[in-house]
Amino acid sequence: MIKLSTSFATLLVFSSLASVYASPAKVGETPTDLAGLPVATSKVELNKLAKKSHKLYFGSATDNFSENNELADAAYKAILSDNKEFGQITPSNTMKWMYTEPERGVFNLTDAEEIVKFAKGNKQILRGHNCVWHSQLADWVTAGNFDAPTLASIVVTHCSTLVGHFKGDIWDVINEPFNDDGTWRETVFYNTLNTSYIEIALRAARAADPAAKLYINDYNIDGTGAKSTAMINLVKSLKANNVPIDGVGLQGHLIVGQVPTDIEENIRQIAATGVEVAITELDIRMTLPVTAELLEQQKKDYETVVSACNAVPACIGITIWDYTDKYSWVPGVFAGQGAPLPWDEVRGSL
């Protein structure tokens, strides 16, 4: 194993210094209290370094739906297309149900196809995201009052169509099945099909593409606890019943200064069930404005996460939830918080 001091982790955490320019109050200016901080000025080649650390990839999410077409940003796109920097791509929105099947049996895969074509053209691994989730559903699914056999058929059709159309790499088949206390999240799928919707979706995905790695993905399972234990128990149950499951995704939406200290232990416990693990949506947000102290803590927090994955062979890679603060989801959801990513809002590169 390559030591952290020479692994891709060190360069990742150093690159977080780039967000010194990310304060929304002074976009384009250097905050006076940050003058003199070192700032990376050259390419880091994170994916190349990840592979040298025996990981499959280092990746980024991206988006191209009409409200926020990131791929229309030429400077942004140029960095994202560099497979020495990013070896994997996740469409953050355009594969979700409300966009891909807005009417029952009517599929619109145009936007998703653009991202797939982009990734494949750059020889980047594609992570499909996602088949079954309680949020961003088409209204017809939640309001349909379908009986169990009908809803099961709908899940099969949806998962089979998506995974069968976009074959070959990795899929988040199930997204966020649990509450934070480890109980099952009550959704239209759970309320109608109980836990069987998990098996139904996974089997449909496997039948549609036997080569794809099939994942269950969730947040707040980065460290040990009730929710992570529930995920481990689910994986064990699926395996005991010969239901296809290849991996667990730890989303990694974290807060500066509050990153779990037992991430490596947790990854090892999940991996012990016989699946691989990936950190799938990493960002580490802070309360604004940006300060030197917060950036230093953010650097340490990124190091904690990356070194945990680096230490466990079954952790195959890390995806940041977009690579730049410019397109982060955080400010729109968490008021007064932001600057969660390695690239800042202003400059196009490190």
Coordinates of C-alpha atoms in Angstrom, one line a residue:
M1 CA 0.0 0.0 0.0
I2 CA 1.3 3.4 -0.9
K3 CA 1.6 5.7 2.1
L4 CA -0.8 8.6 2.4
S5 CA 2.0 11.1 2.1
T6 CA 2.7 9.9 -1.4
S7 CA -0.8 8.8 -2.4
F8 CA -3.5 10.6 -4.3
A9 CA -5.0 11.6 -0.9
T10 CA -2.3 14.2 -0.2
L11 CA -2.9 15.9 -3.5
L12 CA -6.6 15.8 -3.0
V13 CA -6.5 17.5 0.3
F14 CA -4.0 20.0 -0.8
S15 CA -6.3 20.9 -3.7
S16 CA -9.0 21.8 -1.3
L17 CA -7.0 25.0 -0.6
A18 CA -8.3 26.2 -4.0
S19 CA -11.6 27.0 -2.4
V20 CA -10.0 30.1 -0.7
Y21 CA -11.7 32.0 -3.4
A22 CA -15.1 30.4 -3.0
S23 CA -16.7 32.8 -0.5
P24 CA -20.0 33.9 -2.1
A25 CA -19.6 37.4 -0.6
K26 CA -16.3 38.0 -2.5
V27 CA -16.3 35.8 -5.5
G28 CA -13.3 36.6 -7.6
E29 CA -11.4 38.3 -4.7
T30 CA -9.0 36.9 -2.2
P31 CA -10.4 37.4 1.3
T32 CA -8.0 39.5 3.3
D33 CA -7.7 37.1 6.1
L34 CA -6.6 34.3 3.7
A35 CA -3.8 36.3 2.1
G36 CA -0.6 34.2 1.9
L37 CA -2.3 30.8 1.9
P38 CA -0.7 28.4 -0.6
V39 CA -2.9 27.7 -3.6
A40 CA -2.3 24.8 -6.0
T41 CA -1.7 26.0 -9.5
S42 CA -1.1 22.9 -11.6
K43 CA -3.0 19.8 -12.6
V44 CA -3.3 17.2 -9.9
E45 CA -4.3 14.2 -12.0
L46 CA -6.3 12.6 -9.2
N47 CA -7.5 9.6 -11.2
K48 CA -4.0 8.7 -12.3
L49 CA -2.9 8.9 -8.7
A50 CA -5.9 6.9 -7.5
K51 CA -4.9 4.1 -9.9
K52 CA -1.4 4.2 -8.6
S53 CA -2.9 3.7 -5.1
H54 CA -4.6 0.5 -6.5
K55 CA -8.1 2.1 -6.8
L56 CA -10.3 1.7 -9.8
Y57 CA -11.0 5.4 -10.3
F58 CA -11.4 8.9 -8.9
G59 CA -14.5 10.4 -10.3
S60 CA -17.0 13.3 -10.4
A61 CA -20.7 13.8 -10.7
T62 CA -22.0 16.1 -13.4
D63 CA -25.3 17.3 -14.8
N64 CA -26.9 18.5 -18.0
F65 CA -30.6 18.9 -17.3
S66 CA -32.2 22.0 -18.7
E67 CA -32.1 24.1 -15.4
N68 CA -28.4 23.6 -15.0
N69 CA -26.5 22.4 -18.0
E70 CA -23.0 22.1 -16.8
L71 CA -21.7 20.5 -20.0
A72 CA -22.5 23.7 -21.8
D73 CA -19.7 25.4 -19.7
A74 CA -16.6 24.9 -21.9
A75 CA -14.0 25.5 -19.2
Y76 CA -15.7 23.2 -16.8
K77 CA -16.2 20.5 -19.5
A78 CA -12.5 20.6 -20.5
I79 CA -11.4 19.7 -17.0
L80 CA -14.1 17.0 -16.5
S81 CA -13.1 15.4 -19.8
D82 CA -9.5 14.8 -18.7
N83 CA -9.4 11.1 -17.7
K84 CA -6.1 11.6 -15.9
E85 CA -8.1 13.8 -13.5
F86 CA -11.5 12.0 -13.5
G87 CA -11.8 8.3 -14.4
Q88 CA -15.5 8.0 -13.6
I89 CA -18.7 10.0 -14.2
T90 CA -22.0 10.0 -12.4
P91 CA -25.1 11.8 -13.8
S92 CA -26.4 13.5 -10.7
N93 CA -29.9 14.0 -11.9
T94 CA -30.7 13.1 -15.5
M95 CA -31.1 9.3 -14.9
K96 CA -33.7 9.8 -12.1
W97 CA -37.2 8.6 -12.6
M98 CA -38.9 12.0 -13.1
Y99 CA -36.7 12.6 -16.1
T100 CA -36.3 9.2 -17.6
E101 CA -39.9 7.9 -17.4
P102 CA -42.1 11.0 -17.0
E103 CA -45.1 9.0 -18.1
R104 CA -45.7 5.3 -17.6
G105 CA -44.0 3.4 -20.3
V106 CA -42.7 6.5 -22.0
F107 CA -38.9 6.9 -21.6
N108 CA -36.9 10.0 -22.4
L109 CA -33.2 9.1 -22.2
T110 CA -31.8 11.9 -24.4
D111 CA -30.1 13.9 -21.6
A112 CA -28.8 10.8 -19.9
E113 CA -27.4 9.6 -23.3
E114 CA -25.4 12.9 -23.6
I115 CA -23.6 12.2 -20.4
V116 CA -23.0 8.5 -21.2
K117 CA -21.6 9.5 -24.6
F118 CA -19.4 12.1 -22.9
A119 CA -18.0 9.6 -20.4
K120 CA -17.5 6.8 -22.9
G121 CA -15.8 9.2 -25.3
N122 CA -13.3 10.1 -22.6
K123 CA -12.9 6.4 -21.6
Q124 CA -14.4 7.1 -18.2
I125 CA -16.4 4.6 -16.1
L126 CA -20.1 5.4 -15.9
R127 CA -22.0 5.1 -12.6
G128 CA -25.8 4.9 -13.3
H129 CA -27.7 6.8 -10.7
N130 CA -30.4 5.6 -10.0
C131 CA -33.2 3.1 -10.6
V132 CA -35.3 3.2 -7.5
W133 CA -35.5 6.2 -5.1
H134 CA -38.2 7.8 -3.1
S135 CA -37.4 11.3 -4.3
Q136 CA -37.5 12.9 -7.8
L137 CA -40.1 10.3 -8.8
A138 CA -42.6 11.0 -11.6
D139 CA -46.0 12.0 -10.2
W140 CA -47.7 9.1 -11.8
V141 CA -45.7 6.7 -9.6
T142 CA -46.5 8.3 -6.3
A143 CA -50.2 9.1 -7.2
G144 CA -51.0 5.9 -9.0
N145 CA -52.3 3.9 -6.1
F146 CA -51.0 0.8 -7.7
D147 CA -51.5 -2.7 -6.2
A148 CA -48.4 -4.8 -5.4
P149 CA -48.3 -6.8 -8.6
T150 CA -48.7 -3.7 -10.8
L151 CA -46.1 -1.7 -8.9
A152 CA -43.7 -4.6 -9.0
S153 CA -44.1 -4.8 -12.8
I154 CA -43.5 -1.0 -13.0
V155 CA -40.2 -1.4 -11.1
V156 CA -39.1 -4.2 -13.3
T157 CA -39.9 -2.3 -16.5
H158 CA -38.1 0.9 -15.2
C159 CA -35.0 -0.9 -14.0
S160 CA -34.7 -3.2 -16.9
T161 CA -35.0 -0.3 -19.4
L162 CA -32.4 1.9 -17.8
V163 CA -29.8 -0.8 -17.0
G164 CA -30.4 -2.6 -20.3
H165 CA -30.0 0.6 -22.3
F166 CA -26.9 1.9 -20.4
K167 CA -24.9 -1.3 -20.1
G168 CA -21.5 -2.2 -18.8
D169 CA -20.3 -0.4 -15.7
I170 CA -21.9 0.3 -12.3
W171 CA -25.5 1.1 -11.2
D172 CA -26.9 2.5 -8.0
V173 CA -30.0 0.3 -8.3
I174 CA -31.4 1.3 -4.9
N175 CA -31.0 4.7 -3.4
E176 CA -31.6 5.6 0.3
P177 CA -33.8 2.8 1.6
F178 CA -33.2 3.5 5.3
N179 CA -34.0 6.2 7.9
D180 CA -31.2 7.4 10.0
D181 CA -32.2 5.1 12.9
G182 CA -31.8 2.1 10.7
T183 CA -35.6 1.5 10.1
W184 CA -37.0 1.2 6.6
R185 CA -37.9 4.4 4.9
E186 CA -41.6 4.5 4.2
T187 CA -42.0 5.1 0.5
V188 CA -44.5 4.2 -2.2
F189 CA -42.3 1.2 -2.9
Y190 CA -41.9 0.0 0.7
N191 CA -45.6 0.8 1.6
T192 CA -46.8 -1.3 -1.3
L193 CA -44.2 -4.0 -1.7
N194 CA -42.6 -4.1 1.7
T195 CA -38.9 -5.0 1.4
S196 CA -39.4 -7.1 -1.7
Y197 CA -38.9 -4.0 -3.9
I198 CA -35.2 -4.3 -3.2
E199 CA -35.0 -7.8 -4.6
I200 CA -37.3 -7.1 -7.5
A201 CA -35.2 -4.2 -8.6
L202 CA -31.8 -5.9 -8.2
R203 CA -33.0 -9.1 -10.0
A204 CA -34.4 -6.9 -12.9
A205 CA -31.1 -5.0 -13.1
R206 CA -29.0 -8.2 -13.2
A207 CA -31.2 -9.7 -15.9
A208 CA -30.9 -6.6 -18.0
D209 CA -27.1 -6.4 -17.7
P210 CA -25.3 -9.4 -16.1
A211 CA -22.0 -7.5 -16.4
A212 CA -23.0 -4.4 -14.4
K213 CA -22.0 -4.0 -10.8
L214 CA -25.1 -3.5 -8.7
Y215 CA -25.1 -1.2 -5.7
I216 CA -27.3 0.0 -2.9
N217 CA -26.4 3.6 -2.0
D218 CA -27.2 5.7 1.1
Y219 CA -26.2 8.7 3.2
N220 CA -25.1 8.8 6.8
I221 CA -23.6 5.3 6.6
D222 CA -20.1 6.6 6.4
G223 CA -19.3 5.7 10.0
T224 CA -20.6 2.9 12.2
G225 CA -24.0 3.1 13.7
A226 CA -27.6 1.9 13.4
K227 CA -28.0 2.9 9.8
S228 CA -24.8 1.3 8.7
T229 CA -25.7 -1.9 10.7
A230 CA -29.1 -2.0 8.9
M231 CA -27.3 -1.8 5.5
I232 CA -24.9 -4.6 6.5
N233 CA -27.8 -6.8 7.6
L234 CA -29.6 -6.1 4.4
V235 CA -26.6 -7.2 2.3
K236 CA -26.3 -10.4 4.4
S237 CA -30.0 -11.1 3.9
L238 CA -29.7 -10.5 0.1
K239 CA -26.7 -12.7 -0.2
A240 CA -28.3 -15.5 1.9
N241 CA -31.2 -15.5 -0.6
N242 CA -29.0 -15.4 -3.7
V243 CA -30.2 -11.9 -4.6
P244 CA -27.6 -10.1 -6.8
I245 CA -25.7 -7.4 -4.9
D246 CA -22.2 -6.3 -5.7
G247 CA -21.5 -3.2 -3.7
V248 CA -22.6 -0.6 -1.1
G249 CA -22.2 3.2 -1.8
L250 CA -21.3 5.5 1.0
Q251 CA -22.6 8.9 -0.2
G252 CA -20.2 11.0 2.0
H253 CA -22.2 14.3 2.3
L254 CA -20.2 15.5 5.3
I255 CA -19.6 18.6 7.4
V256 CA -16.3 20.2 8.1
G257 CA -15.2 19.2 11.6
Q258 CA -17.8 16.5 12.0
V259 CA -16.4 13.7 9.8
P260 CA -16.7 10.3 11.5
T261 CA -13.5 8.9 12.8
D262 CA -14.4 5.3 12.2
I263 CA -14.9 5.4 8.4
E264 CA -12.2 2.8 7.7
E265 CA -13.6 0.5 10.4
N266 CA -17.1 0.9 8.8
I267 CA -15.8 0.2 5.3
R268 CA -14.1 -3.0 6.5
Q269 CA -17.3 -4.2 8.2
I270 CA -19.3 -3.7 5.1
A271 CA -16.7 -5.3 2.9
A272 CA -16.6 -8.3 5.2
T273 CA -20.1 -9.2 3.9
G274 CA -18.4 -10.0 0.5
V275 CA -19.3 -6.8 -1.4
E276 CA -17.1 -3.9 -2.7
V277 CA -17.5 -0.4 -1.3
A278 CA -17.3 3.0 -3.0
I279 CA -17.6 6.6 -1.7
T280 CA -20.1 7.8 -4.2
E281 CA -21.1 11.5 -3.5
L282 CA -18.3 13.1 -1.5
D283 CA -18.4 16.7 -0.5
I284 CA -17.5 18.4 2.8
R285 CA -19.4 21.6 3.4
M286 CA -18.7 24.4 5.8
T287 CA -20.6 27.3 7.3
L288 CA -19.7 30.4 5.4
P289 CA -17.7 32.6 5.1
V290 CA -14.6 30.6 4.3
T291 CA -11.8 31.1 6.7
A292 CA -8.2 29.8 6.8
E293 CA -9.1 27.7 9.9
L294 CA -12.1 26.1 8.1
L295 CA -10.0 25.3 5.0
E296 CA -7.3 23.7 7.2
Q297 CA -10.0 21.5 8.9
Q298 CA -11.5 20.7 5.5
K299 CA -8.1 19.5 4.3
K300 CA -7.8 17.2 7.3
D301 CA -11.4 15.9 6.8
Y302 CA -10.7 15.1 3.1
E303 CA -7.6 13.3 4.2
T304 CA -9.6 11.2 6.8
V305 CA -12.1 10.1 4.1
V306 CA -9.6 9.4 1.3
S307 CA -7.1 7.6 3.6
A308 CA -9.9 5.4 4.9
C309 CA -10.8 4.3 1.4
N310 CA -7.1 4.0 0.5
A311 CA -6.6 1.6 3.4
V312 CA -9.2 -1.0 2.4
P313 CA -8.7 -2.9 -0.9
A314 CA -12.4 -3.4 -1.2
C315 CA -13.0 0.3 -1.4
I316 CA -12.7 0.7 -5.2
G317 CA -12.9 4.5 -5.6
I318 CA -14.2 7.9 -4.7
T319 CA -16.6 10.2 -6.5
I320 CA -16.9 13.8 -5.5
W321 CA -20.4 15.3 -6.0
D322 CA -19.3 17.5 -8.8
Y323 CA -15.8 18.8 -8.7
T324 CA -16.3 22.5 -8.3
D325 CA -18.1 24.7 -5.8
K326 CA -19.6 26.5 -8.8
Y327 CA -22.1 23.6 -9.4
S328 CA -22.5 22.3 -5.8
W329 CA -26.0 21.5 -4.6
V330 CA -25.1 22.5 -1.1
P331 CA -25.9 26.3 -1.0
G332 CA -29.3 25.6 -2.5
V333 CA -30.2 23.1 0.2
F334 CA -28.3 24.2 3.3
A335 CA -28.6 27.9 3.9
G336 CA -25.4 29.7 4.8
Q337 CA -23.2 26.7 3.9
G338 CA -21.0 25.9 0.9
A339 CA -17.4 25.6 -0.4
P340 CA -17.6 21.8 -0.1
L341 CA -15.4 20.8 -3.1
P342 CA -11.8 20.8 -4.2
W343 CA -12.2 23.3 -7.0
D344 CA -13.4 26.8 -6.3
E345 CA -16.1 28.8 -8.0
V346 CA -13.9 31.2 -9.9
R347 CA -10.9 29.5 -11.5
G348 CA -11.3 26.7 -14.0
S349 CA -8.4 24.6 -12.7
L350 CA -6.2 24.1 -9.8

